[in-house]
CSV table of C-alpha atoms in Angstrom, one decimal:
chain,number,residue,atom,x,y,z
A,1,MET,CA,71.0,97.3,118.9
A,2,THR,CA,70.5,100.0,116.2
A,3,PHE,CA,72.2,103.3,115.8
A,4,PRO,CA,70.2,106.6,116.1
A,5,PRO,CA,68.7,107.7,112.8
A,6,ALA,CA,70.9,110.9,113.0
A,7,THR,CA,74.1,108.8,112.6
A,8,PRO,CA,74.8,108.4,108.8
A,9,ARG,CA,75.8,104.9,107.7
A,10,ARG,CA,78.8,106.2,105.9
A,11,LEU,CA,80.1,107.8,109.1
A,12,VAL,CA,79.6,104.6,111.0
A,13,GLY,CA,81.6,102.7,108.4
A,14,ASP,CA,84.3,105.4,108.4
A,15,LEU,CA,84.5,105.2,112.2
A,16,ASP,CA,84.8,101.4,112.1
A,17,HIS,CA,87.4,101.6,109.3
A,18,ALA,CA,89.4,104.2,111.3
A,19,SER,CA,89.2,102.1,114.4
A,20,ARG,CA,90.7,99.1,112.5
A,21,ARG,CA,93.5,101.3,111.1
A,22,SER,CA,94.2,102.6,114.6
A,23,GLY,CA,94.2,99.1,116.0
A,24,SER,CA,96.6,98.0,113.3
A,25,LEU,CA,98.9,100.9,114.0
A,26,ARG,CA,99.0,100.0,117.7
A,27,GLN,CA,100.4,96.6,116.8
A,28,LEU,CA,103.3,98.0,114.8
A,29,GLY,CA,106.7,97.0,116.3
A,30,PRO,CA,110.3,97.3,115.4
A,31,ASN,CA,110.3,93.6,114.1
A,32,TRP,CA,108.4,94.9,111.0
A,33,PHE,CA,111.7,96.5,109.8
A,34,ALA,CA,113.0,93.0,109.2
A,35,ALA,CA,111.0,93.1,106.0
A,36,VAL,CA,113.1,96.0,104.8
A,37,MET,CA,116.3,94.1,105.7
A,38,GLY,CA,115.2,91.0,103.9
A,39,THR,CA,114.1,92.8,100.8
A,40,GLY,CA,117.2,95.0,100.7
A,41,ILE,CA,119.7,92.1,101.0
A,42,VAL,CA,118.0,90.5,98.0
A,43,ALA,CA,118.9,93.6,96.0
A,44,ASN,CA,122.4,94.2,97.4
A,45,ALA,CA,123.5,90.6,97.0
A,46,ALA,CA,122.5,90.6,93.3
A,47,ALA,CA,124.6,93.7,92.7
A,48,THR,CA,127.9,91.8,93.0
A,49,LEU,CA,126.7,88.2,92.3
A,50,PRO,CA,129.4,86.2,90.3
A,51,LEU,CA,126.8,85.0,87.9
A,52,ARG,CA,125.7,87.9,85.6
A,53,PHE,CA,122.8,87.8,83.1
A,54,THR,CA,120.7,90.3,81.3
A,55,GLY,CA,118.1,91.9,83.5
A,56,LEU,CA,119.6,91.0,86.8
A,57,ARG,CA,120.8,94.5,87.7
A,58,GLY,CA,117.5,96.0,86.6
A,59,ALA,CA,115.5,93.6,88.7
A,60,ALA,CA,117.8,94.2,91.7
A,61,THR,CA,117.3,97.9,91.3
A,62,VAL,CA,113.5,97.4,91.4
A,63,VAL,CA,113.8,95.4,94.6
A,64,TRP,CA,116.0,98.1,96.1
A,65,ALA,CA,113.4,100.7,95.3
A,66,LEU,CA,110.8,98.4,96.9
A,67,ALA,CA,113.0,98.2,100.0
A,68,ALA,CA,113.4,102.0,100.1
A,69,ALA,CA,109.6,102.5,99.8
A,70,LEU,CA,109.0,100.0,102.6
A,71,LEU,CA,111.6,101.8,104.7
A,72,VAL,CA,109.9,105.2,104.2
A,73,ALA,CA,106.4,103.8,104.8
A,74,LEU,CA,107.4,101.9,108.0
A,75,SER,CA,109.4,104.8,109.3
A,76,VAL,CA,106.4,107.2,109.0
A,77,ALA,CA,104.1,104.6,110.5
A,78,TRP,CA,106.5,103.9,113.4
A,79,VAL,CA,106.8,107.6,114.2
A,80,ALA,CA,103.0,107.8,114.2
A,81,HIS,CA,102.9,104.8,116.4
A,82,TRP,CA,105.2,106.4,119.0
A,83,VAL,CA,103.1,109.6,118.9
A,84,ARG,CA,99.7,108.0,119.2
A,85,PHE,CA,100.5,105.0,121.3
A,86,PRO,CA,103.4,105.9,123.6
A,87,ASP,CA,102.3,103.4,126.2
A,88,THR,CA,102.5,100.5,123.7
A,89,ALA,CA,105.9,101.8,122.4
A,90,ARG,CA,107.2,101.9,126.0
A,91,ASP,CA,105.9,98.4,126.6
A,92,GLN,CA,107.7,97.1,123.5
A,93,ARG,CA,110.9,98.8,124.6
A,94,ASN,CA,110.7,97.2,128.0
A,95,HIS,CA,109.6,93.8,126.8
A,96,PRO,CA,112.4,91.2,127.2
A,97,VAL,CA,111.7,89.7,123.7
A,98,MET,CA,110.3,92.5,121.6
A,99,SER,CA,113.0,94.9,122.8
A,100,GLN,CA,115.7,92.8,121.0
A,101,PHE,CA,114.2,93.7,117.7
A,102,PHE,CA,115.0,97.4,118.1
A,103,GLY,CA,118.1,96.4,116.2
A,104,ALA,CA,116.1,96.0,113.0
A,105,PRO,CA,115.3,99.7,112.2
A,106,PRO,CA,119.0,100.7,112.1
A,107,MET,CA,119.9,97.6,110.0
A,108,ALA,CA,117.1,98.5,107.6
A,109,LEU,CA,118.5,102.1,107.3
A,110,LEU,CA,122.0,100.7,106.6
A,111,THR,CA,120.8,98.1,104.1
A,112,VAL,CA,118.9,100.5,102.1
A,113,GLY,CA,121.7,103.0,102.3
A,114,GLY,CA,124.2,100.4,100.9
A,115,GLY,CA,121.7,99.5,98.1
A,116,THR,CA,121.4,103.2,97.2
A,117,LEU,CA,125.2,103.3,96.6
A,118,LEU,CA,125.4,100.0,94.8
A,119,LEU,CA,122.2,100.2,92.7
A,120,GLY,CA,120.4,103.5,93.3
A,121,SER,CA,123.2,105.4,91.7
A,122,ASP,CA,122.0,104.1,88.3
A,123,VAL,CA,118.7,105.9,88.9
A,124,ILE,CA,119.6,109.1,90.8
A,125,GLY,CA,123.2,109.6,90.0
A,126,MET,CA,126.3,108.9,92.1
A,127,SER,CA,126.4,112.2,93.9
A,128,ALA,CA,122.9,111.9,95.1
A,129,ALA,CA,123.4,108.3,96.0
A,130,VAL,CA,126.5,109.1,98.1
A,131,ALA,CA,124.7,111.9,99.9
A,132,ILE,CA,121.7,109.7,100.7
A,133,ASP,CA,123.9,106.9,101.8
A,134,TRP,CA,125.8,109.2,104.2
A,135,VAL,CA,122.5,110.2,105.8
A,136,LEU,CA,121.2,106.7,106.2
A,137,TRP,CA,124.6,105.3,107.3
A,138,THR,CA,125.0,108.0,109.9
A,139,ALA,CA,121.4,107.5,111.3
A,140,GLY,CA,121.7,103.8,111.2
A,141,THR,CA,125.1,103.7,112.9
A,142,ALA,CA,123.9,106.1,115.7
A,143,LEU,CA,120.8,104.0,116.3
A,144,GLY,CA,122.8,100.7,116.0
A,145,LEU,CA,125.4,101.8,118.6
A,146,LEU,CA,122.5,102.9,120.9
A,147,THR,CA,120.8,99.5,120.6
A,148,ALA,CA,124.1,97.6,121.1
A,149,PHE,CA,124.5,99.4,124.4
A,150,ALA,CA,121.0,100.0,125.7
A,151,ILE,CA,119.4,96.6,125.1
A,152,PRO,CA,122.2,94.5,126.7
A,153,TYR,CA,122.3,97.1,129.6
A,154,ARG,CA,118.5,96.6,130.2
A,155,MET,CA,119.0,92.8,130.1
A,156,PHE,CA,121.8,93.2,132.7
A,157,THR,CA,119.9,95.5,135.0
A,158,ARG,CA,116.1,95.1,134.5
A,159,HIS,CA,115.1,91.8,133.0
A,160,ARG,CA,115.0,88.5,134.8
A,161,VAL,CA,116.3,86.0,132.3
A,162,ASP,CA,115.5,82.3,132.6
A,163,ALA,CA,118.1,79.7,131.9
A,164,ASP,CA,116.5,78.7,128.6
A,165,ALA,CA,115.8,82.2,127.4
A,166,ALA,CA,118.6,82.6,124.9
A,167,PHE,CA,117.5,82.8,121.3
A,168,GLY,CA,118.6,84.1,118.0
A,169,GLY,CA,116.9,87.4,118.6
A,170,TRP,CA,119.5,88.3,121.3
A,171,LEU,CA,121.8,89.0,118.4
A,172,MET,CA,119.6,91.7,116.8
A,173,PRO,CA,120.8,94.6,119.0
A,174,VAL,CA,124.5,93.8,118.6
A,175,VAL,CA,124.7,93.1,114.9
A,176,PRO,CA,123.9,96.7,113.6
A,177,PRO,CA,127.5,97.9,114.2
A,178,MET,CA,128.7,95.0,112.0
A,179,VAL,CA,126.4,96.2,109.2
A,180,SER,CA,127.7,99.7,109.8
A,181,ALA,CA,131.3,98.4,109.3
A,182,ALA,CA,130.4,96.6,106.0
A,183,MET,CA,128.3,99.5,104.6
A,184,GLY,CA,130.8,102.1,105.9
A,185,ALA,CA,133.6,100.4,104.0
A,186,LEU,CA,131.7,101.3,100.8
A,187,LEU,CA,131.8,105.0,101.9
A,188,VAL,CA,135.5,105.1,102.7
A,189,PRO,CA,136.5,106.0,99.1
A,190,HIS,CA,133.9,108.8,99.3
A,191,THR,CA,135.4,110.2,102.5
A,192,PRO,CA,137.9,113.1,102.2
A,193,ALA,CA,141.5,111.9,102.2
A,194,GLY,CA,143.7,112.2,105.3
A,195,GLN,CA,142.4,112.1,108.8
A,196,PRO,CA,138.7,111.9,107.9
A,197,ARG,CA,139.2,108.8,105.8
A,198,LEU,CA,141.6,107.3,108.3
A,199,THR,CA,139.0,107.9,111.1
A,200,MET,CA,136.2,106.4,109.0
A,201,ILE,CA,138.0,103.1,108.4
A,202,LEU,CA,139.2,102.8,111.9
A,203,LEU,CA,135.7,103.4,113.3
A,204,CYS,CA,134.5,100.7,111.0
A,205,VAL,CA,137.1,98.3,112.2
A,206,ALA,CA,136.3,99.1,115.8
A,207,MET,CA,132.6,98.5,115.1
A,208,PHE,CA,133.5,95.2,113.5
A,209,GLY,CA,135.3,94.1,116.7
A,210,LEU,CA,132.5,95.5,119.0
A,211,SER,CA,129.8,93.4,117.1
A,212,MET,CA,131.9,90.3,116.5
A,213,ILE,CA,133.0,89.7,120.1
A,214,ALA,CA,129.4,90.5,121.4
A,215,ALA,CA,128.0,88.1,118.8
A,216,LEU,CA,130.4,85.3,119.6
A,217,VAL,CA,129.5,85.5,123.3
A,218,THR,CA,125.8,85.5,122.4
A,219,ILE,CA,126.1,82.6,119.9
A,220,THR,CA,127.8,80.6,122.6
A,221,MET,CA,124.9,81.1,124.9
A,222,ILE,CA,122.5,80.1,122.2
A,223,TRP,CA,124.4,76.9,121.5
A,224,SER,CA,124.4,76.2,125.3
A,225,ARG,CA,120.7,76.7,125.4
A,226,LEU,CA,120.1,74.3,122.5
A,227,VAL,CA,122.3,71.6,124.1
A,228,HIS,CA,120.8,71.9,127.6
A,229,HIS,CA,117.2,72.7,126.8
A,230,GLY,CA,116.6,71.4,123.3
A,231,THR,CA,115.2,73.1,120.2
A,232,PRO,CA,113.1,76.2,120.8
A,233,ALA,CA,109.3,76.5,120.4
A,234,ALA,CA,108.1,76.2,116.8
A,235,GLY,CA,107.3,79.9,116.6
A,236,THR,CA,110.9,80.9,117.3
A,237,VAL,CA,112.7,78.3,115.2
A,238,PRO,CA,113.3,80.9,112.3
A,239,THR,CA,115.3,82.9,114.8
A,240,LEU,CA,117.9,80.2,114.7
A,241,TRP,CA,118.8,81.6,111.3
A,242,ILE,CA,119.7,85.0,112.8
A,243,VAL,CA,123.0,83.4,113.9
A,244,LEU,CA,124.0,83.4,110.3
A,245,GLY,CA,123.7,87.2,110.3
A,246,PRO,CA,126.8,88.2,112.3
A,247,LEU,CA,128.8,85.4,110.7
A,248,GLY,CA,128.0,86.2,107.1
A,249,GLN,CA,128.1,90.0,107.7
A,250,SER,CA,131.5,89.8,109.5
A,251,ILE,CA,132.9,88.0,106.4
A,252,THR,CA,131.4,90.7,104.2
A,253,ALA,CA,132.7,93.5,106.4
A,254,ALA,CA,136.2,92.1,106.6
A,255,GLY,CA,136.4,91.7,102.8
A,256,LEU,CA,135.0,95.2,102.1
A,257,LEU,CA,137.3,96.8,104.6
A,258,ALA,CA,140.2,95.0,102.9
A,259,ASN,CA,139.0,96.5,99.6
A,260,ALA,CA,138.9,100.0,101.1
A,261,ALA,CA,142.1,99.8,103.1
A,262,PRO,CA,144.6,100.8,100.3
A,263,SER,CA,142.9,104.2,100.0
A,264,ALA,CA,143.1,104.9,103.7
A,265,LEU,CA,146.0,103.0,105.3
A,266,PRO,CA,149.8,102.5,104.7
A,267,ASP,CA,150.6,99.7,102.3
A,268,LEU,CA,151.8,97.3,105.1
A,269,TYR,CA,148.4,97.5,107.0
A,270,ALA,CA,146.4,97.4,103.8
A,271,LYS,CA,148.1,94.1,102.9
A,272,GLY,CA,147.5,92.8,106.4
A,273,PHE,CA,143.8,93.6,106.1
A,274,MET,CA,143.6,91.6,102.9
A,275,VAL,CA,145.3,88.6,104.6
A,276,PHE,CA,143.1,88.9,107.6
A,277,SER,CA,139.9,89.1,105.6
A,278,VAL,CA,140.7,85.9,103.7
A,279,ILE,CA,141.9,83.8,106.7
A,280,PHE,CA,139.2,85.1,109.0
A,281,GLY,CA,136.6,84.9,106.3
A,282,ILE,CA,137.2,81.2,105.4
A,283,VAL,CA,137.2,80.2,109.1
A,284,ALA,CA,133.9,82.1,109.8
A,285,TRP,CA,132.5,80.8,106.5
A,286,GLY,CA,133.1,77.2,107.6
A,287,PHE,CA,131.2,77.7,110.9
A,288,ALA,CA,128.4,79.6,109.1
A,289,MET,CA,127.9,76.6,106.7
A,290,LEU,CA,127.7,74.3,109.8
A,291,TRP,CA,125.1,76.5,111.4
A,292,LEU,CA,123.2,76.8,108.2
A,293,ALA,CA,123.0,73.0,108.0
A,294,LEU,CA,121.8,72.8,111.7
A,295,ALA,CA,119.3,75.5,111.3
A,296,MET,CA,117.9,74.0,108.1
A,297,ALA,CA,117.7,70.5,109.8
A,298,VAL,CA,115.7,71.9,112.8
A,299,THR,CA,113.5,73.9,110.5
A,300,VAL,CA,112.7,70.9,108.3
A,301,LYS,CA,112.0,68.8,111.4
A,302,THR,CA,109.6,71.4,112.7
A,303,ALA,CA,107.9,71.8,109.4
A,304,ARG,CA,107.4,68.0,108.9
A,305,ALA,CA,105.8,68.0,112.4
A,306,GLY,CA,103.3,70.5,111.0
A,307,GLU,CA,104.3,73.1,113.6
A,308,LEU,CA,105.9,75.8,111.5
A,309,SER,CA,103.1,78.3,111.2
A,310,PHE,CA,103.8,81.7,109.6
A,311,ASN,CA,104.7,84.7,111.6
A,312,LEU,CA,107.0,87.7,111.2
A,313,THR,CA,110.0,85.7,112.5
A,314,TRP,CA,110.0,84.0,109.0
A,315,TRP,CA,111.9,87.1,107.8
A,316,GLY,CA,114.8,85.5,109.7
A,317,PHE,CA,115.1,83.2,106.7
A,318,THR,CA,116.1,86.1,104.5
A,319,PHE,CA,118.6,88.7,105.7
A,320,PRO,CA,120.9,86.3,107.6
A,321,LEU,CA,121.1,84.0,104.6
A,322,GLY,CA,121.7,87.0,102.4
A,323,THR,CA,124.8,87.9,104.4
A,324,CYS,CA,126.2,84.4,103.7
A,325,VAL,CA,125.7,85.2,100.0
A,326,THR,CA,127.6,88.5,100.2
A,327,GLY,CA,130.3,86.9,102.4
A,328,SER,CA,130.8,84.1,99.9
A,329,ILE,CA,131.0,86.7,97.1
A,330,VAL,CA,133.8,88.7,98.8
A,331,LEU,CA,135.7,85.4,99.4
A,332,TYR,CA,135.4,84.5,95.8
A,333,THR,CA,136.6,88.0,94.8
A,334,HIS,CA,139.7,87.7,97.0
A,335,THR,CA,140.6,84.0,96.4
A,336,GLY,CA,139.2,83.2,93.0
A,337,ALA,CA,138.0,79.9,94.4
A,338,ASP,CA,135.0,78.5,92.5
A,339,LEU,CA,133.8,77.0,95.7
A,340,PHE,CA,132.7,80.4,97.0
A,341,ALA,CA,131.2,81.4,93.6
A,342,VAL,CA,129.1,78.3,93.4
A,343,THR,CA,128.0,78.6,97.0
A,344,ALA,CA,127.1,82.3,96.5
A,345,VAL,CA,124.9,81.5,93.5
A,346,ALA,CA,123.2,78.5,95.1
A,347,LEU,CA,122.5,80.4,98.3
A,348,TYR,CA,121.1,83.3,96.4
A,349,VAL,CA,118.6,81.1,94.6
A,350,VAL,CA,117.5,79.8,98.0
A,351,LEU,CA,117.4,83.4,99.3
A,352,VAL,CA,115.2,84.6,96.4
A,353,ALA,CA,112.8,81.6,96.9
A,354,ALA,CA,112.6,82.3,100.7
A,355,TRP,CA,112.0,86.0,100.0
A,356,VAL,CA,109.2,85.3,97.6
A,357,VAL,CA,107.4,83.0,100.0
A,358,VAL,CA,107.9,85.2,103.1
A,359,ALA,CA,107.0,88.4,101.2
A,360,ALA,CA,103.8,86.8,99.8
A,361,ARG,CA,102.8,85.4,103.2
A,362,THR,CA,103.4,88.8,104.8
A,363,ALA,CA,101.4,90.7,102.2
A,364,GLY,CA,98.6,88.2,102.6
A,365,GLY,CA,98.7,88.6,106.4
A,366,VAL,CA,98.5,92.4,106.0
A,367,LEU,CA,95.6,92.2,103.5
A,368,ASN,CA,93.5,89.8,105.6
A,369,GLY,CA,94.5,91.5,108.9
A,370,ALA,CA,96.0,88.4,110.5
A,371,LEU,CA,99.4,90.2,111.1
A,372,LEU,CA,97.7,93.3,112.4
A,373,ARG,CA,95.6,91.8,115.2
A,374,PRO,CA,96.7,91.9,118.8
A,375,THR,CA,98.6,88.9,120.0
A,376,THR,CA,97.2,86.8,122.8
A,377,SER,CA,100.4,86.7,124.8
């Protein structure tokens, strides 16, 4: 079949190119924001890493800038996605699996916001960094609280869940308030003294509890699923690593809140926060190391069977592992134990290696279009 002579070839090519771009935009989902989370945690963890060497902070700042650029690009694209393809957006919101990943955009906002305060201040100044972080923290917290309520509510009232349905992605909607607690602790010293600062730290503690208890319930269901139904399908094996997220982030949040407590609370409660952060942190760290070993063993088993093909769930290898790095760092800061310093550095090396692999595979999948094609499910 030939086109009519009146149709210019360049116009045909432009229409085809535009059609491909439109199709790619239709496939955009909230799970893409995991790339921002994974990139941002590489930068944020480096900012306080016990091992310091020339160029580390500069490299971390570059990675933070990359995460910020990704956040802006994906946010613009996602807004366009909702405007142009509201039917697809509604389908994603109502999908029992994809809806879980609506927790990724708020965590992306919070991660980049924290990086702005920790690293971006070197580039744009502290005043601007604090202002930007407040905006990102407020938006991320509001969205995160919404997902922590709305997604479980939909699971309770609309979705029919099979006995073997529990997977790591169920944690995505309930973890954002924990990230808000950790990143909010960094903003406590920048909050006006008195009732505003007291309210800020108490809200962070409340979000810590909200997320921690919901995560423990969910992790129990994931453990039960694994015991009764075995390891998940190969494509969802990386989501086992998501369990590390609330564990590592809760250790980080408890430690950072303990750091902020003296500026907001009476001395008795500030000291109590420090004691709690160390005791809770070591206990949670122990379980996190157990889960890390289990997740790694299942991942290696799946890879050796030749079943671990690349998809966007591979970003689960990054952010959750990064929270274990930051959790180990705060424990080292508060205890002085070399165990946590060595663990933090070792896990950071693994984190960077994982990020390089996943980022390269993602970039390749975008360039060749493999990640932008419709799924067959």
